[in-house]
Every structure is written in C-alpha cells, then in structure tokens.
Coordinates of C-alpha atoms in Angstrom, one line a residue:
Chain W
M1 CA 160.0 -28.0 -17.7
T2 CA 163.7 -28.4 -17.1
T3 CA 165.8 -31.2 -18.6
S4 CA 168.8 -32.6 -17.0
S5 CA 171.8 -32.9 -19.3
R6 CA 174.0 -34.8 -16.8
P7 CA 174.0 -38.6 -17.7
S8 CA 172.8 -40.5 -14.8
R9 CA 172.6 -44.1 -13.5
L10 CA 169.8 -46.3 -12.2
T11 CA 170.6 -48.7 -9.3
V12 CA 168.1 -51.6 -9.3
E13 CA 167.7 -52.6 -5.7
A14 CA 164.9 -55.2 -6.3
P15 CA 164.3 -56.6 -9.8
G16 CA 161.1 -58.5 -8.9
A17 CA 160.3 -61.7 -10.7
S18 CA 162.0 -60.6 -14.0
T19 CA 163.4 -57.3 -15.1
L20 CA 165.0 -57.2 -18.6
V21 CA 166.4 -54.6 -20.8
Q22 CA 164.3 -54.3 -24.0
D23 CA 164.1 -52.1 -27.0
L24 CA 162.4 -52.7 -30.4
G25 CA 164.6 -55.7 -31.0
R26 CA 166.9 -56.9 -33.8
P27 CA 164.8 -57.7 -36.8
G28 CA 166.4 -59.0 -40.0
L29 CA 168.5 -61.8 -38.5
A30 CA 166.1 -64.7 -38.5
H31 CA 168.0 -66.3 -41.3
L32 CA 170.9 -66.6 -38.9
G33 CA 168.7 -68.2 -36.3
V34 CA 168.3 -65.1 -34.3
P35 CA 164.8 -64.0 -33.4
A36 CA 163.9 -60.3 -33.3
S37 CA 163.2 -60.3 -29.5
G38 CA 162.3 -56.8 -28.2
A39 CA 159.7 -55.5 -25.8
L40 CA 156.6 -57.8 -25.9
D41 CA 154.3 -54.7 -25.4
R42 CA 155.8 -52.5 -28.1
G43 CA 153.1 -49.9 -27.8
A44 CA 153.9 -49.5 -24.1
L45 CA 157.6 -49.2 -24.9
T46 CA 157.2 -46.5 -27.5
L47 CA 154.6 -44.6 -25.3
A48 CA 157.0 -44.6 -22.3
N49 CA 159.8 -43.4 -24.5
R50 CA 157.7 -40.6 -26.1
L51 CA 156.6 -39.5 -22.6
V52 CA 160.1 -38.7 -21.7
G53 CA 161.2 -37.3 -25.1
N54 CA 163.2 -40.4 -26.1
P55 CA 163.3 -41.9 -29.6
D56 CA 160.8 -44.8 -29.9
A57 CA 163.6 -47.4 -30.1
A58 CA 165.4 -46.4 -26.9
A59 CA 166.1 -49.2 -24.4
A60 CA 163.8 -49.5 -21.4
L61 CA 163.2 -52.0 -18.6
E62 CA 160.5 -54.6 -19.0
I63 CA 159.4 -55.5 -15.5
A64 CA 157.2 -58.5 -15.0
M65 CA 154.7 -58.5 -12.1
G66 CA 156.2 -55.5 -10.2
G67 CA 158.1 -56.1 -7.0
F68 CA 160.6 -53.6 -8.4
R69 CA 162.6 -50.9 -6.6
S70 CA 165.4 -48.7 -8.0
R71 CA 167.3 -45.5 -7.1
F72 CA 168.3 -42.7 -9.4
A73 CA 171.8 -41.3 -9.1
A74 CA 170.8 -37.9 -10.4
E75 CA 167.7 -36.0 -11.3
T76 CA 166.0 -38.1 -14.0
W77 CA 162.7 -38.0 -16.0
F78 CA 161.0 -41.4 -16.3
A79 CA 157.7 -42.9 -17.3
V80 CA 156.0 -46.2 -16.4
T81 CA 153.6 -47.7 -19.0
G82 CA 152.2 -51.2 -19.8
A83 CA 150.8 -53.0 -16.7
W84 CA 148.6 -50.7 -14.6
G85 CA 149.2 -50.5 -10.8
D86 CA 150.7 -48.8 -7.8
V87 CA 153.8 -46.8 -8.8
R88 CA 155.5 -44.8 -6.1
L89 CA 158.3 -42.2 -6.2
D90 CA 159.8 -41.6 -2.8
G91 CA 156.8 -43.3 -1.3
R92 CA 154.2 -41.1 -3.0
R93 CA 151.9 -42.7 -5.5
I94 CA 152.2 -41.2 -9.0
A95 CA 150.0 -41.8 -12.1
P96 CA 151.2 -44.4 -14.5
Y97 CA 151.5 -43.4 -18.1
T98 CA 152.8 -39.9 -17.3
A99 CA 156.3 -38.5 -17.2
A100 CA 157.6 -37.8 -13.7
R101 CA 160.9 -36.4 -12.5
A102 CA 162.9 -38.2 -9.8
A103 CA 165.3 -36.1 -7.7
E104 CA 168.8 -37.2 -7.1
G105 CA 168.6 -40.3 -4.9
G106 CA 164.9 -40.7 -5.8
V107 CA 163.5 -44.2 -5.1
L108 CA 161.0 -45.7 -7.6
E109 CA 158.8 -48.6 -6.5
L110 CA 156.4 -50.7 -8.6
A111 CA 154.0 -52.9 -6.7
P112 CA 152.6 -56.1 -8.3
P113 CA 150.2 -54.6 -11.0
E114 CA 146.5 -54.6 -10.7
R115 CA 146.1 -55.1 -14.4
G116 CA 148.4 -56.7 -17.0
I117 CA 151.8 -58.2 -16.4
R118 CA 154.6 -56.2 -17.9
S119 CA 155.5 -52.6 -17.0
L120 CA 157.8 -50.6 -19.2
L121 CA 160.0 -48.2 -17.4
A122 CA 161.6 -45.7 -19.7
V123 CA 164.2 -43.2 -18.4
R124 CA 165.1 -40.0 -20.3
G125 CA 168.2 -40.8 -22.2
G126 CA 167.4 -44.6 -22.4
I127 CA 169.2 -47.5 -20.7
D128 CA 172.7 -47.2 -22.1
V129 CA 174.1 -50.8 -21.9
P130 CA 176.1 -52.1 -24.9
A131 CA 174.1 -53.2 -27.9
V132 CA 174.5 -56.7 -29.3
L133 CA 173.7 -57.2 -33.0
G134 CA 172.2 -53.7 -33.1
S135 CA 169.9 -54.1 -30.1
R136 CA 169.9 -53.8 -26.3
S137 CA 167.1 -56.4 -26.0
R138 CA 167.6 -59.5 -23.9
D139 CA 166.7 -62.6 -25.9
T140 CA 165.7 -65.1 -23.3
L141 CA 166.0 -68.1 -25.6
S142 CA 169.4 -67.7 -27.1
G143 CA 170.9 -65.6 -24.3
L144 CA 171.8 -62.7 -26.5
G145 CA 171.9 -59.1 -25.2
P146 CA 172.2 -57.7 -21.7
D147 CA 171.9 -60.2 -18.8
P148 CA 168.7 -60.2 -16.8
V149 CA 168.8 -57.4 -14.2
R150 CA 169.8 -58.5 -10.8
A151 CA 169.6 -56.8 -7.4
G152 CA 172.5 -54.3 -7.1
D153 CA 173.0 -53.8 -10.9
V154 CA 173.8 -50.2 -11.8
L155 CA 172.5 -49.4 -15.2
P156 CA 173.9 -46.5 -17.1
I157 CA 171.5 -43.9 -18.5
G158 CA 172.3 -42.2 -21.8
A159 CA 172.6 -38.5 -22.5
A160 CA 169.4 -36.6 -22.7
P161 CA 167.9 -36.6 -26.2
A162 CA 167.4 -33.4 -28.2
A163 CA 163.7 -33.5 -27.8
S164 CA 162.3 -32.0 -24.6
V165 CA 159.9 -33.8 -22.3
P166 CA 156.6 -33.3 -24.1
L167 CA 153.5 -31.9 -22.4
L168 CA 150.9 -34.6 -22.9
D169 CA 147.4 -35.0 -21.4
H170 CA 146.6 -38.1 -19.5
E171 CA 144.1 -39.4 -22.1
A172 CA 146.8 -41.4 -23.8
A173 CA 146.4 -44.1 -21.0
F174 CA 144.7 -47.3 -22.0
P175 CA 145.3 -49.8 -19.1
P176 CA 145.2 -53.4 -20.0
P177 CA 141.7 -54.9 -19.6
S178 CA 141.0 -57.1 -16.7
G179 CA 138.2 -59.2 -18.2
T180 CA 138.0 -61.1 -21.5
V181 CA 140.6 -60.0 -24.0
T182 CA 139.8 -60.2 -27.7
L183 CA 142.6 -60.7 -30.2
S184 CA 142.4 -60.4 -34.0
L185 CA 143.6 -63.4 -36.0
L186 CA 144.8 -63.7 -39.6
P187 CA 144.9 -67.1 -41.5
G188 CA 148.1 -69.1 -40.8
P189 CA 150.1 -71.0 -43.4
R190 CA 148.9 -74.4 -42.3
A191 CA 145.2 -73.6 -41.6
D192 CA 144.4 -76.3 -44.1
W193 CA 146.0 -78.9 -41.9
F194 CA 143.1 -78.6 -39.5
T195 CA 139.5 -79.7 -39.6
D196 CA 136.7 -77.2 -40.3
A197 CA 135.5 -77.8 -36.8
A198 CA 139.0 -76.8 -35.4
R199 CA 139.1 -73.7 -37.6
R200 CA 135.6 -72.6 -36.4
G201 CA 136.4 -73.7 -32.8
L202 CA 139.3 -71.3 -32.7
F203 CA 136.9 -68.4 -33.1
D204 CA 133.8 -69.8 -31.4
G205 CA 135.6 -71.2 -28.3
A206 CA 136.5 -69.6 -25.1
W207 CA 140.3 -69.7 -24.4
R208 CA 142.2 -69.2 -21.2
M209 CA 145.9 -68.2 -20.8
S210 CA 147.8 -71.0 -19.2
D211 CA 150.6 -70.5 -16.7
Q212 CA 153.0 -71.7 -19.3
A213 CA 153.5 -68.3 -20.8
D214 CA 156.7 -66.3 -21.2
R215 CA 158.6 -64.3 -23.8
I216 CA 159.1 -67.4 -26.0
G217 CA 155.4 -68.4 -26.2
A218 CA 152.1 -68.5 -24.5
R219 CA 150.2 -71.8 -24.3
L220 CA 146.4 -71.6 -24.3
V221 CA 143.8 -73.8 -22.5
G222 CA 140.7 -74.7 -24.4
D223 CA 139.3 -77.2 -26.8
V224 CA 141.6 -79.5 -28.7
L225 CA 142.2 -78.4 -32.3
A226 CA 141.9 -81.5 -34.4
R227 CA 144.0 -82.1 -37.5
R228 CA 142.8 -83.1 -40.9
V229 CA 146.3 -83.8 -42.2
D230 CA 148.5 -86.1 -40.3
G231 CA 152.2 -86.5 -40.7
E232 CA 155.3 -84.5 -39.9
L233 CA 155.9 -80.9 -40.9
A234 CA 159.4 -80.0 -41.9
S235 CA 160.5 -77.2 -39.6
E236 CA 159.7 -73.8 -41.1
A237 CA 160.1 -70.1 -40.1
T238 CA 157.4 -68.5 -38.0
V239 CA 156.5 -64.9 -37.2
P240 CA 155.7 -63.4 -33.8
G241 CA 152.0 -64.2 -33.1
S242 CA 152.1 -67.5 -35.0
V243 CA 149.5 -69.9 -33.4
Q244 CA 151.3 -73.2 -33.4
V245 CA 149.3 -76.3 -32.6
A246 CA 151.4 -79.1 -31.0
G247 CA 150.7 -82.8 -31.4
D248 CA 148.2 -82.8 -28.5
G249 CA 146.0 -80.2 -30.3
R250 CA 146.8 -77.4 -27.9
P251 CA 147.7 -74.0 -29.3
T252 CA 150.7 -71.9 -28.3
I253 CA 151.1 -68.4 -29.5
L254 CA 154.8 -67.8 -30.4
L255 CA 156.3 -64.6 -29.3
A256 CA 159.3 -62.3 -29.6
D257 CA 162.0 -64.8 -28.3
R258 CA 160.6 -67.9 -30.1
P259 CA 162.9 -70.2 -32.0
V260 CA 162.9 -68.8 -35.6
T261 CA 161.7 -72.1 -37.0
G262 CA 159.2 -74.6 -35.7
G263 CA 158.0 -78.0 -36.7
Y264 CA 154.3 -77.7 -35.7
P265 CA 151.7 -76.4 -38.0
V266 CA 150.6 -72.8 -37.6
I267 CA 146.8 -72.5 -37.9
A268 CA 146.6 -68.7 -37.6
V269 CA 148.6 -65.6 -36.8
V270 CA 147.7 -62.9 -34.2
A271 CA 147.5 -59.5 -35.9
A272 CA 150.4 -57.2 -35.0
A273 CA 148.0 -54.7 -33.5
S274 CA 146.8 -57.4 -31.0
L275 CA 150.2 -58.6 -29.9
D276 CA 150.6 -55.7 -27.3
R277 CA 147.3 -56.7 -25.7
L278 CA 148.4 -60.3 -25.6
A279 CA 151.6 -59.4 -23.8
Q280 CA 149.6 -58.2 -20.8
V281 CA 147.2 -61.2 -20.6
R282 CA 147.6 -63.0 -17.2
P283 CA 147.5 -66.7 -16.6
G284 CA 143.8 -67.7 -16.1
Q285 CA 142.5 -64.7 -18.0
E286 CA 139.9 -65.4 -20.7
L287 CA 140.7 -64.9 -24.4
R288 CA 138.6 -64.8 -27.5
F289 CA 139.6 -64.6 -31.1
R290 CA 137.9 -62.7 -34.0
H291 CA 138.8 -62.4 -37.7
A292 CA 141.1 -59.5 -38.4
Chain Z
M1 CA 158.1 -77.6 -60.1
S2 CA 155.8 -75.4 -58.2
R3 CA 155.6 -73.0 -55.3
R4 CA 152.7 -72.1 -53.1
L5 CA 152.4 -68.8 -51.4
L6 CA 150.9 -69.2 -47.9
P7 CA 149.8 -66.5 -45.6
S8 CA 151.8 -65.8 -42.4
G9 CA 150.3 -62.6 -40.9
E10 CA 150.1 -59.1 -42.3
S11 CA 153.8 -58.7 -43.1
A12 CA 155.0 -62.1 -44.3
L13 CA 154.5 -64.9 -46.8
L14 CA 155.6 -68.4 -46.5
V15 CA 156.7 -69.8 -49.9
E16 CA 156.4 -73.6 -50.0
C17 CA 158.5 -75.5 -52.6
D18 CA 158.6 -79.1 -53.7
S19 CA 162.2 -79.8 -52.6
L20 CA 165.1 -78.3 -50.7
E21 CA 166.9 -77.8 -54.0
E22 CA 164.1 -75.5 -55.1
V23 CA 164.3 -73.6 -51.9
L24 CA 168.0 -73.1 -52.4
A25 CA 167.5 -71.9 -56.0
L26 CA 164.6 -69.6 -55.0
H27 CA 166.7 -68.2 -52.1
D28 CA 169.6 -67.4 -54.4
A29 CA 167.3 -65.7 -56.9
L30 CA 165.4 -63.7 -54.3
E31 CA 168.7 -62.7 -52.5
E32 CA 170.1 -61.5 -55.8
A33 CA 167.3 -59.1 -56.5
R34 CA 166.3 -58.2 -53.0
P35 CA 164.2 -54.9 -52.7
P36 CA 164.9 -52.7 -49.7
G37 CA 161.4 -53.3 -48.2
V38 CA 162.3 -57.0 -47.5
V39 CA 163.1 -57.5 -43.8
E40 CA 163.8 -61.2 -43.7
L41 CA 164.4 -64.1 -46.1
V42 CA 164.4 -67.2 -44.0
P43 CA 165.0 -70.5 -45.8
A44 CA 164.0 -73.8 -44.2
A45 CA 163.8 -77.4 -45.5
R46 CA 160.8 -77.0 -47.8
T47 CA 159.9 -73.3 -47.3
L48 CA 161.2 -69.8 -47.4
L49 CA 159.7 -67.0 -45.3
V50 CA 159.7 -63.6 -46.9
S51 CA 158.8 -60.9 -44.4
V52 CA 158.5 -57.2 -45.4
D53 CA 158.1 -53.8 -43.9
P54 CA 154.5 -53.2 -45.2
E55 CA 155.1 -49.4 -45.3
R56 CA 158.0 -49.9 -47.8
M57 CA 156.7 -52.9 -49.6
P58 CA 153.1 -54.0 -49.5
L59 CA 152.6 -57.8 -49.1
E60 CA 150.9 -57.8 -52.5
S61 CA 154.0 -56.4 -54.1
A62 CA 156.1 -59.1 -52.4
A63 CA 153.8 -61.8 -53.8
T64 CA 154.2 -60.4 -57.3
W65 CA 158.0 -60.2 -56.8
I66 CA 158.2 -63.8 -55.8
R67 CA 155.8 -65.0 -58.5
R68 CA 157.9 -63.2 -61.2
I69 CA 161.0 -65.2 -60.3
P70 CA 161.1 -67.9 -63.0
A71 CA 161.0 -71.5 -61.7
E72 CA 164.4 -72.3 -63.2
A73 CA 166.0 -69.1 -61.8
G74 CA 168.8 -69.1 -59.4
S75 CA 170.1 -72.6 -60.3
R76 CA 172.8 -71.9 -57.7
V77 CA 174.5 -69.4 -59.9
A78 CA 174.5 -66.7 -57.2
G79 CA 176.8 -68.3 -54.7
A80 CA 178.7 -70.5 -57.2
H81 CA 181.1 -67.8 -58.0
A82 CA 182.1 -67.3 -54.4
E83 CA 185.1 -69.1 -53.2
P84 CA 184.1 -71.7 -50.5
M85 CA 185.0 -70.9 -47.0
R86 CA 187.7 -73.3 -45.6
I87 CA 187.2 -74.8 -42.1
R88 CA 190.1 -76.7 -40.6
V89 CA 188.9 -79.8 -38.8
T90 CA 190.6 -82.3 -36.5
Y91 CA 188.8 -85.5 -37.1
D92 CA 188.8 -87.0 -33.7
G93 CA 185.1 -86.9 -32.8
A94 CA 183.6 -89.3 -30.3
D95 CA 181.3 -90.7 -33.0
L96 CA 183.7 -90.9 -35.9
A97 CA 184.3 -94.6 -35.9
A98 CA 180.7 -95.5 -35.1
T99 CA 179.4 -93.2 -37.9
A100 CA 181.9 -94.7 -40.4
A101 CA 180.6 -98.1 -39.4
L102 CA 177.0 -97.0 -39.9
L103 CA 177.9 -95.8 -43.4
H104 CA 179.7 -99.0 -44.1
M105 CA 183.0 -97.3 -44.8
S106 CA 186.4 -96.9 -43.1
V107 CA 187.2 -94.0 -40.9
D108 CA 189.7 -92.7 -43.5
A109 CA 187.1 -93.0 -46.2
L110 CA 184.6 -91.0 -44.1
V111 CA 187.1 -88.3 -43.4
A112 CA 188.0 -88.2 -47.1
R113 CA 184.4 -88.0 -48.1
H114 CA 183.4 -85.4 -45.5
S115 CA 186.4 -83.1 -46.4
G116 CA 186.5 -83.8 -50.1
I117 CA 183.3 -82.3 -51.0
E118 CA 181.8 -78.8 -51.2
W119 CA 179.0 -78.1 -48.8
R120 CA 176.5 -75.3 -48.8
V121 CA 174.5 -73.8 -46.0
A122 CA 170.9 -74.5 -46.8
F123 CA 169.4 -72.8 -43.8
V124 CA 170.0 -72.1 -40.1
G125 CA 168.1 -73.7 -37.3
F126 CA 168.3 -75.1 -33.8
A127 CA 170.5 -72.2 -32.5
P128 CA 171.8 -68.9 -33.6
G129 CA 174.5 -69.6 -36.3
F130 CA 173.9 -73.3 -36.6
G131 CA 174.0 -73.8 -40.3
Y132 CA 172.5 -76.9 -41.9
L133 CA 174.9 -78.0 -44.6
V134 CA 174.0 -80.0 -47.7
S135 CA 176.0 -81.3 -50.6
E136 CA 175.1 -83.1 -53.8
D137 CA 178.0 -85.4 -53.0
W138 CA 176.7 -86.3 -49.5
P139 CA 173.9 -88.8 -50.2
H140 CA 174.0 -90.3 -46.7
E141 CA 171.3 -90.4 -44.0
V142 CA 172.9 -90.5 -40.6
P143 CA 170.5 -91.3 -37.7
R144 CA 170.7 -88.9 -34.7
L145 CA 172.0 -90.3 -31.4
E146 CA 169.3 -92.1 -29.5
A147 CA 169.9 -89.9 -26.5
P148 CA 171.2 -86.4 -27.2
R149 CA 174.3 -85.3 -25.3
P150 CA 173.6 -82.6 -22.6
R151 CA 176.8 -80.7 -23.6
V152 CA 178.4 -80.6 -27.0
P153 CA 181.4 -78.3 -27.1
G154 CA 181.3 -75.3 -29.5
G155 CA 183.3 -76.1 -32.7
S156 CA 182.1 -79.7 -32.8
V157 CA 181.8 -80.9 -36.5
A158 CA 178.9 -83.2 -36.8
V159 CA 176.4 -84.9 -39.1
A160 CA 172.8 -86.0 -38.7
G161 CA 170.0 -86.8 -41.1
A162 CA 171.0 -85.7 -44.6
F163 CA 173.0 -82.7 -43.1
G164 CA 176.3 -81.6 -41.9
G165 CA 176.9 -78.9 -39.3
V166 CA 179.2 -77.3 -36.8
Y167 CA 178.0 -76.4 -33.3
P168 CA 178.7 -72.7 -33.0
R169 CA 178.5 -72.6 -29.3
Q170 CA 178.3 -75.2 -26.5
S171 CA 174.8 -76.7 -26.4
P172 CA 172.9 -79.9 -26.0
G173 CA 172.8 -81.9 -29.2
G174 CA 172.0 -85.3 -30.8
W175 CA 174.2 -85.0 -33.9
R176 CA 177.1 -87.5 -34.4
L177 CA 180.4 -85.8 -33.8
L178 CA 183.2 -86.3 -36.4
G179 CA 185.7 -83.8 -35.2
R180 CA 186.2 -80.3 -34.1
T181 CA 187.4 -76.9 -35.4
D182 CA 188.9 -73.8 -33.8
A183 CA 187.3 -71.6 -36.5
P184 CA 185.2 -68.9 -34.8
L185 CA 181.7 -69.4 -36.3
W186 CA 179.6 -67.2 -34.2
D187 CA 180.5 -63.8 -33.0
P188 CA 177.7 -61.4 -32.2
A189 CA 180.2 -58.5 -32.2
A190 CA 181.3 -59.2 -35.8
A191 CA 179.9 -57.5 -38.9
E192 CA 178.9 -61.0 -40.1
P193 CA 177.9 -62.7 -36.8
A194 CA 177.4 -66.1 -38.3
V195 CA 180.0 -67.5 -40.7
L196 CA 177.6 -70.3 -41.8
A197 CA 174.9 -68.0 -43.2
P198 CA 172.4 -69.4 -45.8
G199 CA 174.0 -69.6 -49.2
R200 CA 177.6 -69.8 -47.9
R201 CA 179.8 -72.5 -49.4
V202 CA 182.1 -74.5 -47.2
R203 CA 184.9 -77.0 -47.5
F204 CA 186.4 -78.9 -44.5
E205 CA 190.2 -79.4 -44.4
P206 CA 191.7 -82.2 -42.2
T207 CA 194.4 -80.8 -39.9
R208 CA 196.4 -84.1 -40.0

C-alpha cells in the first residue's frame, strides 16, 4: 500500500442532518462546567482511526443519518464505521469498516444508514481544525469546539501519521443491531430514592428510544419509575450514561454533551462498554437493561 | 460530620456530605493530595464527584483515598494562603435597587457588603465558567427573578439564592444583576480557561 504524504482537504458538499467534528473529547474539565463531549460511539471512532493508521484520538466526522457528500482535494485514505449502510466512492459501493483510498477529486457519499444512526468518517491524518481546550470535539450544549459542518466547508486534513495503513481482515465489523438492544447497568448514586418496583421495573420492563435523543441525552419511553423519596435533590455532578429520572418518572440517559451537574436523581449508570451501542439506537427501537 | 460514598458507574464515586462547608473542606483536602489517576474532582452543593482512570487508579483505591481524608481535614487551609483575585465592578445593575430593598438595606450598604467581603468559588454550574460564590459573611438569601431574562450580558455581576456569581458569557439567566465587570472570566484559549474555578477566592472592587 502506498501512503500519501501531501496534506489534503475535504470539501463537504452536503452535511446531511448533522455532521460534527469529534475526537475523544476533553475530559478533566467538568469542575469548570465543561463536559467531556467527544464521539458518542467511541469504539467506532477508534476503529475508523486504526483502519487508516491514525492515533485513536485523531478527529473525525460524526455524521448523523447519512445524506452526506464530500470531495477529497488529493489522494486520501479514509474509513467509515459506526452506522451501517450504503457508502459510495465515486458512485461505487464500498464496504463499511474498511480502509479505502480516494483519488484526487474523489467523491464520498453516505446514504441514510440501514442500521444505527452515527457514522464515523476518519481520514488519514485526521481532521486538522484548531483544538479548543485540548480537543477538536464540538460540544453541542456549550457551543465549544469547531462549528457544525455546513455545506461548502473545506476541512483541512493533517499530515499522514507515521503508522502505515494497516492490513486488516473484515472480521472487525460488528454493525449496530437492528432489533432489541441490551445495555448493561450499574447502580446509580440515587437508586435508593426509588421504589423496589421501580428498580425491578428498570430491568424487567421493555423500553423504547424516544425521538427526544441527541448528544446531550436520550429520553426513554416505558413505565413510570416511582420514587420512594420525595423532595428536591441539590444539583450534583453526573457521568456519561447516568440514567436520570425526571419528576414525571421518565428516564433520560445523559450523554457526552450533558450539563455536568443535574438536579434529578440518577437511578443507574449505563456501563461504559454499552455506551457505544446506545449511541446507535434509533428512535422507536427497543431497549432492555441487564445488570452489569 | 459524615460522608457517604455513592456509586456512579465503573469509574466514579459520588461523595455526599452533610453541608456545603464539608464539601469545600473535602475538596481542598482532596485537591491537595491528588493522585495522578484522578480525572475529575467536581464539587456541587452537597456532593463531590471523584472520577478516575481505572487503569491508573482502581475505584477501590479511590474509595480508600477518600475515606482516609480525616473529617476535619482541609478546613480551608489550602486556598487560604492564596491572595484573592480582585474583580473590578461597576455597580449599576438593573436589579441593584430592588435587591437592596429585598434585603432591607440601602444601595450603598449592599455595594459595601458585596464588595467588602471575601468570596470563594464553591462549585461551577449552569454554564462553563459560571462559578457559584459563597462567603461566610454573606448570610442573605436572594430570590431569583420570577421570569428569567432571555439575555444577560457576559460580565454581569449577580446574586441569587445564597450565592454570588458573574455571568462568564451572554446567556439567559434569572439571577439579580448588581453590576458588571470587564474582567475576562472565560477564555477557552487560556491556560486557565475559567478564572472562577472551584477553590478560587475573590474580592469585588467598586469602580466608583
């Protein structure tokens, strides 16, 4: 395989519903009110980066629900992971989760995915926009980091990394499931604010992803989780995956761009290993929880 | 005095204290002896979140570390040596007179009180760099506005509840505005992006 050493650019002609620059985020600043942000499907980001020989933390594009088209200014290796669907280079369908090489002027198109929501497009060299507070991630809540990508934006691509594009077999591909998704839960700090029935119901019940789901949080549809303890909770810090239950008894899973403190009790916390799967769950899709 | 260690996923513990004073003391003590595996120390009104990189510091070790901090530790020694940051304020806020009336004092007395005491950033909330300030010499409870303003300019110096604060950037807000400052309080490009970080001590200085 050859590697191009000439830095390139990516012109986004159609960003689809939402295209954001994301890397592994900016952890360590929650005490200043800054959430870590970063790619929601971190496994997909690191896989895409590894496929093109980038460091895990290189910045990529997080593309929600396809409808994306871009043009490469020079020969560029790239990989698309995360959501599973129709990916085309110069009109020819290519396999997701593999590295491919675009020629100068090559056009990459992502149709709305068949499975999952968020595609991660890594380019060899990484998206080289300026970092803010140590990260190139767009934080949709506080507006930190690079602006959402708009049609016509030209994104600089960094110099090729030292590592070559690795030869990988295709077995690394685990497309997001289309049926019921099972997530592992750990106890939350305020589990004892809820009735035994609510704590059991969390695991016994069938849940559905609502259409109120973004990078800040994902609201679930299902049974009401009743409280044992009434009263107000003083705001306290949460972690990504915290299952916060609002006053109406409906759970919301807080995600990468959440406010760093919240005033609703957290009944449980989604295990880190399940967060990537959660990032690909579509509105209307069924969810179940099991003990981690 | 007691603290409870509550679970918060596989890489964090939420430490619950009996009072904000205990949170402040615990924060100082933990900050003073912070091991490298600690990723975040996030104080709030009654709690402090300790998150770790489990590969560098297992959660069990973090629990032991927190439990070993004596209850009386900290006692605000850590930050007390540091000179307070001085923030110049023009006291001409839209709610200055009404707030003075709420507190049954004159405008001059309110300005003298607000600028005559030392504040400390207890925690950050609401927005990046929005420090909640407390002071032993500020016993007041100021109700929030009934209807929040859709746009509060950055640099607005305000009070609400038992807290003081300065809006770091323009945002909606329901705090009562006492004045404004030109001091840059939030700069993502700076080495210390938020001037009003937890533990920081602050004094306000009237410009007139």
